[in-house]
Tab-separated table of N, CA and C in Angstrom:
chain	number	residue	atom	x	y	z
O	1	UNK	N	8.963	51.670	103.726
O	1	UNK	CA	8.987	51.350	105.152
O	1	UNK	C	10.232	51.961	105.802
O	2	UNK	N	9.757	52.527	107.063
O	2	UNK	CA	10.978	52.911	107.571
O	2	UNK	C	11.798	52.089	108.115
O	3	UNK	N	13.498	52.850	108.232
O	3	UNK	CA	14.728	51.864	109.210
O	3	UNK	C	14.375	51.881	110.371
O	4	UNK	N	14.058	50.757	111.071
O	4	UNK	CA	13.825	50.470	112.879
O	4	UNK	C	14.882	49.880	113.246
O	5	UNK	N	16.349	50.061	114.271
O	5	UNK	CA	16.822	49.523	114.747
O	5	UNK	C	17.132	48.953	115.756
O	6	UNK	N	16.847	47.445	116.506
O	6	UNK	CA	16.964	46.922	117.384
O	6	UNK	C	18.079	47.309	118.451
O	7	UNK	N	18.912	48.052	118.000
O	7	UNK	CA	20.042	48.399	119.273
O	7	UNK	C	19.812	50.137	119.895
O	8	UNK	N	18.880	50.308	120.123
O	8	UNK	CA	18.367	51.593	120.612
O	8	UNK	C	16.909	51.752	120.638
O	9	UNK	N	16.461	52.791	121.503
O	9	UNK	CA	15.074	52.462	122.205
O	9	UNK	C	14.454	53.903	121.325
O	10	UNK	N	12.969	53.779	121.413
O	10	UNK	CA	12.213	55.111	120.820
O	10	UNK	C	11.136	55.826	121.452
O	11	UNK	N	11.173	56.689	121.551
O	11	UNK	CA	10.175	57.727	121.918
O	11	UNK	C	8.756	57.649	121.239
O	12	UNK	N	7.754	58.027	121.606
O	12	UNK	CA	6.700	58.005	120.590
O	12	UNK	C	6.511	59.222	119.962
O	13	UNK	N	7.307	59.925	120.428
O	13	UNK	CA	7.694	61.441	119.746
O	13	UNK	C	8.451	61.376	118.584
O	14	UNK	N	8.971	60.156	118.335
O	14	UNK	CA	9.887	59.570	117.088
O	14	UNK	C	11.505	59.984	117.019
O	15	UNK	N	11.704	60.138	118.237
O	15	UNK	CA	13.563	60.222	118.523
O	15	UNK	C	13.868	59.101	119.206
O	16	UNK	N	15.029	59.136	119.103
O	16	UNK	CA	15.920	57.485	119.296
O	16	UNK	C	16.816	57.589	120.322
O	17	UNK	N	17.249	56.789	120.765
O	17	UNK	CA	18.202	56.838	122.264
O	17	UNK	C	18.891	55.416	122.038
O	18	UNK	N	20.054	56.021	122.670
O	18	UNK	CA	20.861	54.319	122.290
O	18	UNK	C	22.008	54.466	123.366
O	19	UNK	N	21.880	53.860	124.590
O	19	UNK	CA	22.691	54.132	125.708
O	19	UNK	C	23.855	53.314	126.047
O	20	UNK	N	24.794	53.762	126.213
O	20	UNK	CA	26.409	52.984	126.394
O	20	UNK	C	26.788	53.962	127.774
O	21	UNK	N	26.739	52.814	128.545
O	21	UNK	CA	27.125	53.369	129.735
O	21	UNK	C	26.147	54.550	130.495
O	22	UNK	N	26.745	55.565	130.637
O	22	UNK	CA	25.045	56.553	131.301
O	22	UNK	C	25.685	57.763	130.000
O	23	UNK	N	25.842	57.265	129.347
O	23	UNK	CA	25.701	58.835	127.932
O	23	UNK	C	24.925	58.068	127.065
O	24	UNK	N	24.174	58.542	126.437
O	24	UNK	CA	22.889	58.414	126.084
O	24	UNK	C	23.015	58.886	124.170
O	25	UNK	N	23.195	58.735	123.256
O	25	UNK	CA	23.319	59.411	121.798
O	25	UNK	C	21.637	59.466	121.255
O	26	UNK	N	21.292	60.986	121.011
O	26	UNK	CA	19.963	61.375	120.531
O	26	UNK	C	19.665	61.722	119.339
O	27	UNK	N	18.610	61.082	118.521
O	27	UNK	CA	18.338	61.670	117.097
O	27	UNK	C	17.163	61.312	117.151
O	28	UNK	N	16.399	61.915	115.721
O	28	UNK	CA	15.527	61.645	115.414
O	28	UNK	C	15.252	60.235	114.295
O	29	UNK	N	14.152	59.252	114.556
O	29	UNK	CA	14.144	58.387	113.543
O	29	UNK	C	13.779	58.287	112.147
O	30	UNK	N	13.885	57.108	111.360
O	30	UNK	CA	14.017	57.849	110.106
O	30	UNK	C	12.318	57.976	109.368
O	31	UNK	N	11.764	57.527	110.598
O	31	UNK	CA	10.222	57.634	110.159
O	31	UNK	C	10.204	59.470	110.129
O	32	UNK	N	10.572	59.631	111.192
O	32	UNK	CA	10.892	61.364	111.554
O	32	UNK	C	10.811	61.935	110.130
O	33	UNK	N	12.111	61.898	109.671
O	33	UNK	CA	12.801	62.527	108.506
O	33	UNK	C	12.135	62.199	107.465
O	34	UNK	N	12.135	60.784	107.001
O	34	UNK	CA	10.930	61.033	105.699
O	34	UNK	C	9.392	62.057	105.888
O	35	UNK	N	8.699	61.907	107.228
O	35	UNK	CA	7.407	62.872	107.675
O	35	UNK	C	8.091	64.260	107.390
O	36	UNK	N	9.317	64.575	107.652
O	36	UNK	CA	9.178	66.017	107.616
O	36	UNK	C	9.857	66.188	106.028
O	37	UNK	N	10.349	65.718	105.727
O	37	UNK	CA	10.975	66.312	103.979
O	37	UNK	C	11.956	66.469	104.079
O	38	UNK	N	12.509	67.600	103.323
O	38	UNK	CA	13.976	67.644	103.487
O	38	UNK	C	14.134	68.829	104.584
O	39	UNK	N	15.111	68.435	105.900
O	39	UNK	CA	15.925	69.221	106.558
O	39	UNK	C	16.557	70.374	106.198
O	40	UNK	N	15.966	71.491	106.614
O	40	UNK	CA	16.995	72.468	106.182
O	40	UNK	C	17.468	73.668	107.373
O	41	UNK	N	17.526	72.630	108.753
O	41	UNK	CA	17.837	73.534	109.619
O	41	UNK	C	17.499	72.514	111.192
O	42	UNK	N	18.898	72.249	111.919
O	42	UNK	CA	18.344	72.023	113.119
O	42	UNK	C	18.811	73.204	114.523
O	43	UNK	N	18.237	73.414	115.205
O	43	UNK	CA	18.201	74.093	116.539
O	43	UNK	C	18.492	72.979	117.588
O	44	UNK	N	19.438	73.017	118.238
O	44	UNK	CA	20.495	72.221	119.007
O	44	UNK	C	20.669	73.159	120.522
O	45	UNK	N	20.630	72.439	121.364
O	45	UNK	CA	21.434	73.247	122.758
O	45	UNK	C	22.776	73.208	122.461
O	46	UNK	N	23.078	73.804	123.546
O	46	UNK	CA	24.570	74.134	123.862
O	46	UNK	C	25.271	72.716	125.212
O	47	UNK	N	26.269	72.573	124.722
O	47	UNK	CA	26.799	71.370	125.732
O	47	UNK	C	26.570	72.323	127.347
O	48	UNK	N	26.304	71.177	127.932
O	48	UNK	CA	26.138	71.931	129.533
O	48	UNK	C	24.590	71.997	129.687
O	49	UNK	N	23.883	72.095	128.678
O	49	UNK	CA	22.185	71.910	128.588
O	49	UNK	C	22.003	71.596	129.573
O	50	UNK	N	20.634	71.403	130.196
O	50	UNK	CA	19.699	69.877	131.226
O	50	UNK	C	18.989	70.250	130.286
O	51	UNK	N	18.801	68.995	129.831
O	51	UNK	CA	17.812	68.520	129.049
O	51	UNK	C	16.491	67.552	129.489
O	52	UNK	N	15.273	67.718	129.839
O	52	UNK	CA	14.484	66.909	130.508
O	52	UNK	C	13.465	65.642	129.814
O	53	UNK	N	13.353	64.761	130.157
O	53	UNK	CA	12.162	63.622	129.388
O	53	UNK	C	11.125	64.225	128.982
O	54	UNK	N	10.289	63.847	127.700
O	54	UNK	CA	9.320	64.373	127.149
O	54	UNK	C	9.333	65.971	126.951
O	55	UNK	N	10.149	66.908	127.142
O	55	UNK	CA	10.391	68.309	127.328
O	55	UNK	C	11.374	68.814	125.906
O	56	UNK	N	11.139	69.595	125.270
O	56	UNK	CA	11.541	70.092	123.911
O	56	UNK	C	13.259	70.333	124.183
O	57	UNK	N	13.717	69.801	123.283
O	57	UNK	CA	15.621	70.162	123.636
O	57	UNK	C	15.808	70.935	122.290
O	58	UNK	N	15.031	71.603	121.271
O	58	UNK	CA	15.602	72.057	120.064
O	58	UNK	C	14.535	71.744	118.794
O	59	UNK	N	14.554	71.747	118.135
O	59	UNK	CA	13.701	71.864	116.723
O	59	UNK	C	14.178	71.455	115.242
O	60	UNK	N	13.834	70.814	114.642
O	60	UNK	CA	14.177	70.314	113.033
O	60	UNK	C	12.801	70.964	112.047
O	61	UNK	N	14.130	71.734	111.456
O	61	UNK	CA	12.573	72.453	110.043
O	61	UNK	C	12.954	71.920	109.090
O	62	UNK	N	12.081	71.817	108.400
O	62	UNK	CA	12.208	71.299	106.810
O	62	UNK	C	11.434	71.631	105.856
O	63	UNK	N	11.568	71.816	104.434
O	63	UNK	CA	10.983	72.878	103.661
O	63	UNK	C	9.420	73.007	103.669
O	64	UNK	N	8.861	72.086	104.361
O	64	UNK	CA	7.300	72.165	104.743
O	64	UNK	C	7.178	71.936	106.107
O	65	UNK	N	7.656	72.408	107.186
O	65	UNK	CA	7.147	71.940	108.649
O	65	UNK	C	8.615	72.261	109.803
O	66	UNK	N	7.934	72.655	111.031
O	66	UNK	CA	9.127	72.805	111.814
O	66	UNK	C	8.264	71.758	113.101
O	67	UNK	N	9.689	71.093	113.746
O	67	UNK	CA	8.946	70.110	114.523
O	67	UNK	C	10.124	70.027	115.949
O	68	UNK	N	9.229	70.575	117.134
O	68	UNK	CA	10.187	70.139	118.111
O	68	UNK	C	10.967	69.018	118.266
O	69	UNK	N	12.106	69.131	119.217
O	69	UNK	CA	12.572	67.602	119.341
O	69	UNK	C	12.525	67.387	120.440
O	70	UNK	N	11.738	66.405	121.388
O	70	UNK	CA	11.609	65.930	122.817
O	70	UNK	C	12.806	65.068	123.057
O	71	UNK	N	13.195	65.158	124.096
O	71	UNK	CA	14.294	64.788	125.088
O	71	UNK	C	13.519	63.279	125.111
O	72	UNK	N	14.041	62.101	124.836
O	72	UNK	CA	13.713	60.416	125.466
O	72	UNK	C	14.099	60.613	126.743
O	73	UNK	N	15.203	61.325	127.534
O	73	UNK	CA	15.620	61.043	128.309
O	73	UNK	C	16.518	62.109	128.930
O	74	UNK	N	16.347	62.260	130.460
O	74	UNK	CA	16.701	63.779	131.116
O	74	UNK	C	18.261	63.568	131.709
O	75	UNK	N	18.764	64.528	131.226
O	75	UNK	CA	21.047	64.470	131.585
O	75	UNK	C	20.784	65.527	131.253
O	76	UNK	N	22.513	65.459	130.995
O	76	UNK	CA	22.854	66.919	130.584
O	76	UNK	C	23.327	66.685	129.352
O	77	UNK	N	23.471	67.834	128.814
O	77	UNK	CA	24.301	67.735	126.647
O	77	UNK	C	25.785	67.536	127.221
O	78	UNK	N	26.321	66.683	127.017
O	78	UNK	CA	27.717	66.600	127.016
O	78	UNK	C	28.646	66.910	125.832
O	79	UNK	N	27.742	66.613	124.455
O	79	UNK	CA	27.993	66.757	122.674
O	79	UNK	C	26.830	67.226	122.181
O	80	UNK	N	27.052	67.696	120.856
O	80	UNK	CA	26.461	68.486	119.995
O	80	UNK	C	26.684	68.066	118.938
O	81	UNK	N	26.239	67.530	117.764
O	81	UNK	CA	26.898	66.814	116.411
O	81	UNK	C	26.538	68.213	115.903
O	82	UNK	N	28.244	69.186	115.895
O	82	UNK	CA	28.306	70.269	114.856
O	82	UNK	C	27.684	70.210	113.492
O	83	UNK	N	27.971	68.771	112.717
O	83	UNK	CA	28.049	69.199	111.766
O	83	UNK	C	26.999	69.315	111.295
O	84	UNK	N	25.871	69.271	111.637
O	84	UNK	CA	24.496	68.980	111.506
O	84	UNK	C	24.196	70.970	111.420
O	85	UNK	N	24.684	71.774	112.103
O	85	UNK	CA	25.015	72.760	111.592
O	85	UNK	C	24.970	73.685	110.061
O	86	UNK	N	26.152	72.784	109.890
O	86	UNK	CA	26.478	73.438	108.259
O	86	UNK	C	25.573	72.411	107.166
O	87	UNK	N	25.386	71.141	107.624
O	87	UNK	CA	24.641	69.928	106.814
O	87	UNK	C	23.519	69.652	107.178
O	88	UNK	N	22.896	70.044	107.428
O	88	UNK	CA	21.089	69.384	108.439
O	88	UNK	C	20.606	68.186	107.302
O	89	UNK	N	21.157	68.200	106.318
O	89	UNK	CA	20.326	67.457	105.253
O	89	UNK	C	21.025	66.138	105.872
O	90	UNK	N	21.972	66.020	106.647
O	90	UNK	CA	22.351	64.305	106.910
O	90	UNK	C	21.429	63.833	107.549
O	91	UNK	N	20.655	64.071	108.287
O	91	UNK	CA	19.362	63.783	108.795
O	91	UNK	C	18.598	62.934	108.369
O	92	UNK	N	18.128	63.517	106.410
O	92	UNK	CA	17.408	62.542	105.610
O	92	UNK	C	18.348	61.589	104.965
O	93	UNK	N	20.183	62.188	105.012
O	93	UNK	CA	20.603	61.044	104.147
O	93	UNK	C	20.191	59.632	105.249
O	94	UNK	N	20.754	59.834	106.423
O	94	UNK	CA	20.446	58.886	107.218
O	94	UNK	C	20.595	59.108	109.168
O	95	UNK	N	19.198	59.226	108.880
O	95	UNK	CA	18.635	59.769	110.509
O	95	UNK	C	19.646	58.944	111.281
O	96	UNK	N	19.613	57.278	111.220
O	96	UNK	CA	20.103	56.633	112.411
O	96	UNK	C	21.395	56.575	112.770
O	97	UNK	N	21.874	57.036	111.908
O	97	UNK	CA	23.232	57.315	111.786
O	97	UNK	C	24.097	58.362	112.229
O	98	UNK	N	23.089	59.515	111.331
O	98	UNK	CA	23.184	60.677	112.639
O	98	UNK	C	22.645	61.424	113.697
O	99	UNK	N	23.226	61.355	114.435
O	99	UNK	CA	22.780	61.749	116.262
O	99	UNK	C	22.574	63.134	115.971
O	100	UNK	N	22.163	63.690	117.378
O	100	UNK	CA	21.613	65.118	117.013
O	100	UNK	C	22.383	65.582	118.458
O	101	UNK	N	22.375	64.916	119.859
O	101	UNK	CA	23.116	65.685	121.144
O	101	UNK	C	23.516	63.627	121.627
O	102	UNK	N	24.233	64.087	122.605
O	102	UNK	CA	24.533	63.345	123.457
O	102	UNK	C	24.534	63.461	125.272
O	103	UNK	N	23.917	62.359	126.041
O	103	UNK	CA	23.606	63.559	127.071
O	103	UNK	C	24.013	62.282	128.002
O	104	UNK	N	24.471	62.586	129.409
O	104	UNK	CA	24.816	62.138	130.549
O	104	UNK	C	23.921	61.967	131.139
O	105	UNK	N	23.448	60.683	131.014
O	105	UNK	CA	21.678	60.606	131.745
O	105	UNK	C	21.513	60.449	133.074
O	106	UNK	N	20.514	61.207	133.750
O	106	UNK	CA	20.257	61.886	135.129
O	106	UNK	C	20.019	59.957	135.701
O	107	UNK	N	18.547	59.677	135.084
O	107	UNK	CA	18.152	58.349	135.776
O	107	UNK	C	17.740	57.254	134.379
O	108	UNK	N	19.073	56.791	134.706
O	108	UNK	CA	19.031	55.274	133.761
O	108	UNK	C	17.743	54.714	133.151
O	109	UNK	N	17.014	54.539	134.423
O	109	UNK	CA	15.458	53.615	134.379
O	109	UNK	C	14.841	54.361	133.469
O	110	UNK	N	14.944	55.585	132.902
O	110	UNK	CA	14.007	56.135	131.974
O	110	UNK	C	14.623	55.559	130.632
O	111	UNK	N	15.302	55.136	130.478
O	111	UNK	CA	15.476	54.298	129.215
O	111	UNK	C	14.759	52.996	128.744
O	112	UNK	N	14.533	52.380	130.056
O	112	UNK	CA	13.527	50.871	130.307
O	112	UNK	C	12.204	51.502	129.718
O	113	UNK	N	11.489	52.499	129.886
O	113	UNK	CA	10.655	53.108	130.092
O	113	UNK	C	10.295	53.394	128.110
O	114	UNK	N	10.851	53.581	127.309
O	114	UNK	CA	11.053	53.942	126.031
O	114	UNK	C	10.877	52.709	125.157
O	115	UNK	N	10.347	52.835	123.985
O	115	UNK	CA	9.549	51.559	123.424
O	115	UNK	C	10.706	50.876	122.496
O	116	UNK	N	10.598	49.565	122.827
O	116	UNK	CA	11.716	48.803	121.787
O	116	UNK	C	11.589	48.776	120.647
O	117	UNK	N	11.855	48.433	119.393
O	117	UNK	CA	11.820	48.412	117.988
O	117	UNK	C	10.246	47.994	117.681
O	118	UNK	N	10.376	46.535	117.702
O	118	UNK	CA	8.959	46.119	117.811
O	118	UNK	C	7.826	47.133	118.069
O	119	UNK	N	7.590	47.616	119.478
O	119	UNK	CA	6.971	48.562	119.566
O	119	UNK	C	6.754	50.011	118.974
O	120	UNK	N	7.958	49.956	118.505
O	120	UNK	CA	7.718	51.401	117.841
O	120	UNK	C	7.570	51.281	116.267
O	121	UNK	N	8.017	50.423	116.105
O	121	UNK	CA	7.260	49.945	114.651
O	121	UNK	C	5.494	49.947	114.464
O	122	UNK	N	4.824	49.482	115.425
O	122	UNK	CA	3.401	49.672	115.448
O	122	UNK	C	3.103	50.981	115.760
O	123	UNK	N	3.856	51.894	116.099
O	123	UNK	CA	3.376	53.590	116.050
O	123	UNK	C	3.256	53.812	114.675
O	124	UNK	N	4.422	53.526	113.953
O	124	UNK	CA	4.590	54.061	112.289
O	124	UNK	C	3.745	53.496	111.731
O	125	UNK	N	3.378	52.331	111.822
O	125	UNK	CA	2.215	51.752	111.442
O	125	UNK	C	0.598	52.235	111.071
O	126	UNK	N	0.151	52.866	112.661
O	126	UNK	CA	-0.897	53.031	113.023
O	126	UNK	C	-1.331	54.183	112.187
């Protein structure tokens, strides 16, 4: 079973959002990472991005599958977790842990909008 954590919201695209203040920290969940295998490469914007809701911000491949990554939520990239770079495999050590961008979110309310734990637990489910 996958890690679902109650202090951040989910996409049904299976990325995570966890908002403090209007910056926003983005990854993929760890339902994500077990579906794709092992990580061996993420595609990241550049800080300064606009990044838009439901709209592709970058890509995670892994030795069987390459899989866009949708934006939960439209700002700008303010961060970039480098190290994900030289390590993509932290991903599977532990998705929730590590973020993938961080973004200055345009309109708050699209976070309300994104499914709580509970709910996104019955996606992985289904």
């Amino acid at each position: 079973m996958s890690k679902v954590l109650d202090d951040r919201k989910y996409a049904d695209s299976h990325e995570w959002a966890k908002l403090d203040g209007d910056i926003a920290t983005i990854g993929i969940s760890d339902y994500a990472q077990h579906a794709l295998g092992n990580i061996v490469y993420v595609d990241m914007p550049e800080v300064g991005d606009e990044v838009t809701k439901g709209e592709d911000f970058g890509a995670v491949e892994s030795v069987k599958a390459a899989s866009d990554l949708l934006s939960p939520l439209s700002g700008e990239v303010v961060e970039v977790n480098e190290e994900l770079s030289d390590k993509p495999e932290l991903l599977n050590e532990d998705a929730n842990e590590n973020w993938i961008i961080k973004v200055k979110v345009s309109d708050p309310s699209e976070y309300d909008e994104l499914l709580n734990a509970e709910e996104y637990k019955k996606i992985c489910e289904e």
